[in-house]
Amino acid sequence: MARPDKEAAVAELADKLRQSEAVLLTEYRGMSVAQLQELRRALGGHAEYTVVKNTLAAIAARQAGLEAFADELKGPSALAFVSGEPVEAAKTLRDFAKGNKQLVLKGGVMDGNVMDATEVDTLASLESREVLLAKAAGAMKASLSKAAYLFAAPASKAVRTVDALRDKQETAA
């Protein structure tokens, strides 16, 4: 590849590294073109799966300020540039790797933090953002209901006490 082409490729990779929600690093050794296409379809709108040259990707990672990630680029590497939900992309890659042993999750970067393979697997095991938000909303609603009950309890107790006193006075009279 001519030097200007390499510089353009490095600049493009560096931009993708900066703009992505997360970048997941995989090894694709032994996968066929059909399997790679199937993986790209499975990722859909969550991520763009790209086979990269390690030297160019390492230079781009250093330009993007991801020095530790550049050191992870060894062997046949492909990057999934996540534009959507990182959890969904990680789940898709993990599930695809279960059915295709040639695909190996090696690590990734999210929010500027380098992740190893176990951290990517942990990310994949999280529930989706919508489920987590729904659980948080349910927990807040339950807490608010308890608070409302606690605030209303003294007032209702006072009303019951006044009613009991009124009944007592009526029976005494």
PDB file of C-alpha atoms in Angstrom:
ATOM      1  CA  MET A   1       0.000   0.000   0.000  1.00  0.00           C
ATOM      2  CA  ALA A   2       1.386   3.404  -0.912  1.00  0.00           C
ATOM      3  CA  ARG A   3       2.212   5.821   1.912  1.00  0.00           C
ATOM      4  CA  PRO A   4      -0.722   8.244   1.323  1.00  0.00           C
ATOM      5  CA  ASP A   5      -3.106   5.283   1.310  1.00  0.00           C
ATOM      6  CA  LYS A   6      -1.681   4.068   4.614  1.00  0.00           C
ATOM      7  CA  GLU A   7      -1.949   7.536   6.141  1.00  0.00           C
ATOM      8  CA  ALA A   8      -5.577   7.775   5.040  1.00  0.00           C
ATOM      9  CA  ALA A   9      -6.326   4.317   6.472  1.00  0.00           C
ATOM     10  CA  VAL A  10      -4.687   5.229   9.795  1.00  0.00           C
ATOM     11  CA  ALA A  11      -6.613   8.506   9.958  1.00  0.00           C
ATOM     12  CA  GLU A  12      -9.886   6.710   9.243  1.00  0.00           C
ATOM     13  CA  LEU A  13      -9.187   4.076  11.926  1.00  0.00           C
ATOM     14  CA  ALA A  14      -8.218   6.758  14.457  1.00  0.00           C
ATOM     15  CA  ASP A  15     -11.488   8.619  13.778  1.00  0.00           C
ATOM     16  CA  LYS A  16     -13.496   5.423  14.211  1.00  0.00           C
ATOM     17  CA  LEU A  17     -11.671   4.665  17.472  1.00  0.00           C
ATOM     18  CA  ARG A  18     -12.495   8.145  18.812  1.00  0.00           C
ATOM     19  CA  GLN A  19     -16.130   8.199  17.681  1.00  0.00           C
ATOM     20  CA  SER A  20     -17.202   4.669  18.654  1.00  0.00           C
ATOM     21  CA  GLU A  21     -19.064   3.941  21.876  1.00  0.00           C
ATOM     22  CA  ALA A  22     -16.778   0.919  22.260  1.00  0.00           C
ATOM     23  CA  VAL A  23     -14.343  -1.087  20.156  1.00  0.00           C
ATOM     24  CA  LEU A  24     -14.203  -4.860  20.545  1.00  0.00           C
ATOM     25  CA  LEU A  25     -11.100  -6.764  19.436  1.00  0.00           C
ATOM     26  CA  THR A  26     -11.414 -10.271  18.007  1.00  0.00           C
ATOM     27  CA  GLU A  27      -9.220 -12.863  16.365  1.00  0.00           C
ATOM     28  CA  TYR A  28     -10.812 -14.383  13.289  1.00  0.00           C
ATOM     29  CA  ARG A  29      -8.163 -16.969  12.300  1.00  0.00           C
ATOM     30  CA  GLY A  30      -9.700 -19.783  10.252  1.00  0.00           C
ATOM     31  CA  MET A  31     -13.049 -18.121   9.557  1.00  0.00           C
ATOM     32  CA  SER A  32     -14.385 -18.180   6.022  1.00  0.00           C
ATOM     33  CA  VAL A  33     -15.658 -15.155   4.147  1.00  0.00           C
ATOM     34  CA  ALA A  34     -19.201 -16.520   4.485  1.00  0.00           C
ATOM     35  CA  GLN A  35     -18.811 -16.731   8.269  1.00  0.00           C
ATOM     36  CA  LEU A  36     -17.500 -13.155   8.417  1.00  0.00           C
ATOM     37  CA  GLN A  37     -20.488 -11.974   6.368  1.00  0.00           C
ATOM     38  CA  GLU A  38     -22.821 -13.856   8.698  1.00  0.00           C
ATOM     39  CA  LEU A  39     -21.177 -12.155  11.686  1.00  0.00           C
ATOM     40  CA  ARG A  40     -21.513  -8.730  10.074  1.00  0.00           C
ATOM     41  CA  ARG A  41     -25.231  -9.393   9.448  1.00  0.00           C
ATOM     42  CA  ALA A  42     -25.656 -10.559  13.051  1.00  0.00           C
ATOM     43  CA  LEU A  43     -24.068  -7.344  14.345  1.00  0.00           C
ATOM     44  CA  GLY A  44     -26.426  -5.336  12.143  1.00  0.00           C
ATOM     45  CA  GLY A  45     -26.756  -1.749  13.306  1.00  0.00           C
ATOM     46  CA  HIS A  46     -24.906  -2.332  16.576  1.00  0.00           C
ATOM     47  CA  ALA A  47     -21.389  -2.367  15.154  1.00  0.00           C
ATOM     48  CA  GLU A  48     -19.217  -2.263  12.052  1.00  0.00           C
ATOM     49  CA  TYR A  49     -16.922  -5.311  11.894  1.00  0.00           C
ATOM     50  CA  THR A  50     -13.636  -4.627  10.100  1.00  0.00           C
ATOM     51  CA  VAL A  51     -10.530  -6.735   9.512  1.00  0.00           C
ATOM     52  CA  VAL A  52      -7.490  -4.529  10.168  1.00  0.00           C
ATOM     53  CA  LYS A  53      -3.745  -4.607   9.731  1.00  0.00           C
ATOM     54  CA  ASN A  54      -2.199  -4.639  13.186  1.00  0.00           C
ATOM     55  CA  THR A  55       0.527  -2.115  12.414  1.00  0.00           C
ATOM     56  CA  LEU A  56      -1.920   0.435  11.001  1.00  0.00           C
ATOM     57  CA  ALA A  57      -4.442  -0.190  13.786  1.00  0.00           C
ATOM     58  CA  ALA A  58      -1.719   0.197  16.431  1.00  0.00           C
ATOM     59  CA  ILE A  59      -0.636   3.536  14.970  1.00  0.00           C
ATOM     60  CA  ALA A  60      -4.266   4.676  14.867  1.00  0.00           C
ATOM     61  CA  ALA A  61      -4.806   3.554  18.484  1.00  0.00           C
ATOM     62  CA  ARG A  62      -1.780   5.552  19.608  1.00  0.00           C
ATOM     63  CA  GLN A  63      -3.069   8.604  17.704  1.00  0.00           C
ATOM     64  CA  ALA A  64      -6.433   8.170  19.446  1.00  0.00           C
ATOM     65  CA  GLY A  65      -4.697   8.069  22.843  1.00  0.00           C
ATOM     66  CA  LEU A  66      -5.208   4.335  23.405  1.00  0.00           C
ATOM     67  CA  GLU A  67      -1.612   3.231  23.993  1.00  0.00           C
ATOM     68  CA  ALA A  68      -2.543   0.131  26.026  1.00  0.00           C
ATOM     69  CA  PHE A  69      -4.990  -1.003  23.345  1.00  0.00           C
ATOM     70  CA  ALA A  70      -2.283  -0.753  20.676  1.00  0.00           C
ATOM     71  CA  ASP A  71      -0.264  -3.374  22.583  1.00  0.00           C
ATOM     72  CA  GLU A  72      -3.177  -5.864  22.317  1.00  0.00           C
ATOM     73  CA  LEU A  73      -3.097  -5.931  18.507  1.00  0.00           C
ATOM     74  CA  LYS A  74      -1.378  -9.247  17.784  1.00  0.00           C
ATOM     75  CA  GLY A  75      -2.337 -12.036  15.402  1.00  0.00           C
ATOM     76  CA  PRO A  76      -5.105 -11.773  12.819  1.00  0.00           C
ATOM     77  CA  SER A  77      -7.245  -8.990  14.262  1.00  0.00           C
ATOM     78  CA  ALA A  78     -10.634  -7.603  13.456  1.00  0.00           C
ATOM     79  CA  LEU A  79     -12.333  -4.719  15.221  1.00  0.00           C
ATOM     80  CA  ALA A  80     -16.013  -4.212  15.905  1.00  0.00           C
ATOM     81  CA  PHE A  81     -16.603  -0.451  16.043  1.00  0.00           C
ATOM     82  CA  VAL A  82     -19.734  -0.185  18.198  1.00  0.00           C
ATOM     83  CA  SER A  83     -22.025   2.687  17.266  1.00  0.00           C
ATOM     84  CA  GLY A  84     -25.053   1.451  19.189  1.00  0.00           C
ATOM     85  CA  GLU A  85     -25.336  -0.320  22.507  1.00  0.00           C
ATOM     86  CA  PRO A  86     -21.990  -1.918  23.556  1.00  0.00           C
ATOM     87  CA  VAL A  87     -23.767  -4.639  25.553  1.00  0.00           C
ATOM     88  CA  GLU A  88     -25.741  -5.802  22.505  1.00  0.00           C
ATOM     89  CA  ALA A  89     -22.637  -5.904  20.294  1.00  0.00           C
ATOM     90  CA  ALA A  90     -20.678  -7.823  22.946  1.00  0.00           C
ATOM     91  CA  LYS A  91     -23.566 -10.305  23.322  1.00  0.00           C
ATOM     92  CA  THR A  92     -23.717 -10.818  19.567  1.00  0.00           C
ATOM     93  CA  LEU A  93     -19.972 -11.471  19.346  1.00  0.00           C
ATOM     94  CA  ARG A  94     -20.042 -13.814  22.365  1.00  0.00           C
ATOM     95  CA  ASP A  95     -22.997 -15.778  21.008  1.00  0.00           C
ATOM     96  CA  PHE A  96     -21.415 -16.016  17.553  1.00  0.00           C
ATOM     97  CA  ALA A  97     -18.144 -17.198  19.111  1.00  0.00           C
ATOM     98  CA  LYS A  98     -20.017 -20.009  20.899  1.00  0.00           C
ATOM     99  CA  GLY A  99     -21.152 -21.391  17.554  1.00  0.00           C
ATOM    100  CA  ASN A 100     -17.902 -20.622  15.694  1.00  0.00           C
ATOM    101  CA  LYS A 101     -14.846 -21.597  17.710  1.00  0.00           C
ATOM    102  CA  GLN A 102     -12.542 -19.755  15.279  1.00  0.00           C
ATOM    103  CA  LEU A 103     -13.798 -16.384  16.547  1.00  0.00           C
ATOM    104  CA  VAL A 104     -11.977 -15.402  19.733  1.00  0.00           C
ATOM    105  CA  LEU A 105     -12.829 -12.332  21.814  1.00  0.00           C
ATOM    106  CA  LYS A 106      -9.508 -10.783  22.804  1.00  0.00           C
ATOM    107  CA  GLY A 107     -10.546  -7.529  24.466  1.00  0.00           C
ATOM    108  CA  GLY A 108     -11.696  -4.049  23.680  1.00  0.00           C
ATOM    109  CA  VAL A 109     -11.973  -0.418  24.679  1.00  0.00           C
ATOM    110  CA  MET A 110     -14.937   1.369  26.216  1.00  0.00           C
ATOM    111  CA  ASP A 111     -14.916   4.939  27.539  1.00  0.00           C
ATOM    112  CA  GLY A 112     -11.148   5.047  27.085  1.00  0.00           C
ATOM    113  CA  ASN A 113     -10.610   2.008  29.326  1.00  0.00           C
ATOM    114  CA  VAL A 114      -8.944  -1.075  27.871  1.00  0.00           C
ATOM    115  CA  MET A 115     -10.795  -4.327  28.606  1.00  0.00           C
ATOM    116  CA  ASP A 116      -9.508  -7.876  28.493  1.00  0.00           C
ATOM    117  CA  ALA A 117     -11.501 -10.875  27.259  1.00  0.00           C
ATOM    118  CA  THR A 118     -13.097 -11.576  30.651  1.00  0.00           C
ATOM    119  CA  GLU A 119     -14.283  -7.982  30.956  1.00  0.00           C
ATOM    120  CA  VAL A 120     -15.827  -8.169  27.483  1.00  0.00           C
ATOM    121  CA  ASP A 121     -17.575 -11.396  28.531  1.00  0.00           C
ATOM    122  CA  THR A 122     -18.846  -9.632  31.670  1.00  0.00           C
ATOM    123  CA  LEU A 123     -20.109  -6.780  29.503  1.00  0.00           C
ATOM    124  CA  ALA A 124     -21.911  -9.310  27.304  1.00  0.00           C
ATOM    125  CA  SER A 125     -23.597 -10.866  30.326  1.00  0.00           C
ATOM    126  CA  LEU A 126     -25.169  -7.558  31.397  1.00  0.00           C
ATOM    127  CA  GLU A 127     -28.814  -6.949  30.680  1.00  0.00           C
ATOM    128  CA  SER A 128     -29.727  -4.403  28.049  1.00  0.00           C
ATOM    129  CA  ARG A 129     -29.944  -0.713  28.878  1.00  0.00           C
ATOM    130  CA  GLU A 130     -33.746  -0.733  28.653  1.00  0.00           C
ATOM    131  CA  VAL A 131     -34.048  -3.617  31.139  1.00  0.00           C
ATOM    132  CA  LEU A 132     -31.663  -1.947  33.583  1.00  0.00           C
ATOM    133  CA  LEU A 133     -33.569   1.343  33.318  1.00  0.00           C
ATOM    134  CA  ALA A 134     -36.877  -0.453  33.888  1.00  0.00           C
ATOM    135  CA  LYS A 135     -35.478  -2.161  36.991  1.00  0.00           C
ATOM    136  CA  ALA A 136     -34.180   1.152  38.320  1.00  0.00           C
ATOM    137  CA  ALA A 137     -37.555   2.801  37.705  1.00  0.00           C
ATOM    138  CA  GLY A 138     -39.327  -0.065  39.483  1.00  0.00           C
ATOM    139  CA  ALA A 139     -36.995   0.216  42.460  1.00  0.00           C
ATOM    140  CA  MET A 140     -37.566   3.993  42.649  1.00  0.00           C
ATOM    141  CA  LYS A 141     -41.332   3.532  42.420  1.00  0.00           C
ATOM    142  CA  ALA A 142     -41.264   0.990  45.233  1.00  0.00           C
ATOM    143  CA  SER A 143     -39.183   3.338  47.384  1.00  0.00           C
ATOM    144  CA  LEU A 144     -41.576   6.218  46.704  1.00  0.00           C
ATOM    145  CA  SER A 145     -44.580   4.039  47.562  1.00  0.00           C
ATOM    146  CA  LYS A 146     -42.976   3.058  50.870  1.00  0.00           C
ATOM    147  CA  ALA A 147     -42.189   6.701  51.623  1.00  0.00           C
ATOM    148  CA  ALA A 148     -45.754   7.770  50.832  1.00  0.00           C
ATOM    149  CA  TYR A 149     -47.101   5.035  53.138  1.00  0.00           C
ATOM    150  CA  LEU A 150     -44.755   6.103  55.944  1.00  0.00           C
ATOM    151  CA  PHE A 151     -45.739   9.764  55.597  1.00  0.00           C
ATOM    152  CA  ALA A 152     -49.446   8.911  55.491  1.00  0.00           C
ATOM    153  CA  ALA A 153     -49.329   6.463  58.417  1.00  0.00           C
ATOM    154  CA  PRO A 154     -49.167   9.041  61.271  1.00  0.00           C
ATOM    155  CA  ALA A 155     -52.049  11.038  59.784  1.00  0.00           C
ATOM    156  CA  SER A 156     -54.258   7.972  59.377  1.00  0.00           C
ATOM    157  CA  LYS A 157     -53.344   6.836  62.887  1.00  0.00           C
ATOM    158  CA  ALA A 158     -54.368  10.250  64.234  1.00  0.00           C
ATOM    159  CA  VAL A 159     -57.691  10.056  62.370  1.00  0.00           C
ATOM    160  CA  ARG A 160     -58.374   6.580  63.812  1.00  0.00           C
ATOM    161  CA  THR A 161     -57.509   7.836  67.307  1.00  0.00           C
ATOM    162  CA  VAL A 162     -59.874  10.820  66.962  1.00  0.00           C
ATOM    163  CA  ASP A 163     -62.653   8.506  65.696  1.00  0.00           C
ATOM    164  CA  ALA A 164     -62.101   6.156  68.644  1.00  0.00           C
ATOM    165  CA  LEU A 165     -62.267   9.071  71.104  1.00  0.00           C
ATOM    166  CA  ARG A 166     -65.466  10.349  69.453  1.00  0.00           C
ATOM    167  CA  ASP A 167     -67.054   6.869  69.690  1.00  0.00           C
ATOM    168  CA  LYS A 168     -66.010   6.623  73.337  1.00  0.00           C
ATOM    169  CA  GLN A 169     -67.534  10.005  74.160  1.00  0.00           C
ATOM    170  CA  GLU A 170     -70.785   9.098  72.372  1.00  0.00           C
ATOM    171  CA  THR A 171     -71.105   5.830  74.282  1.00  0.00           C
ATOM    172  CA  ALA A 172     -70.292   7.592  77.562  1.00  0.00           C
ATOM    173  CA  ALA A 173     -72.950  10.252  77.000  1.00  0.00           C
TER     174      ALA A 173
END
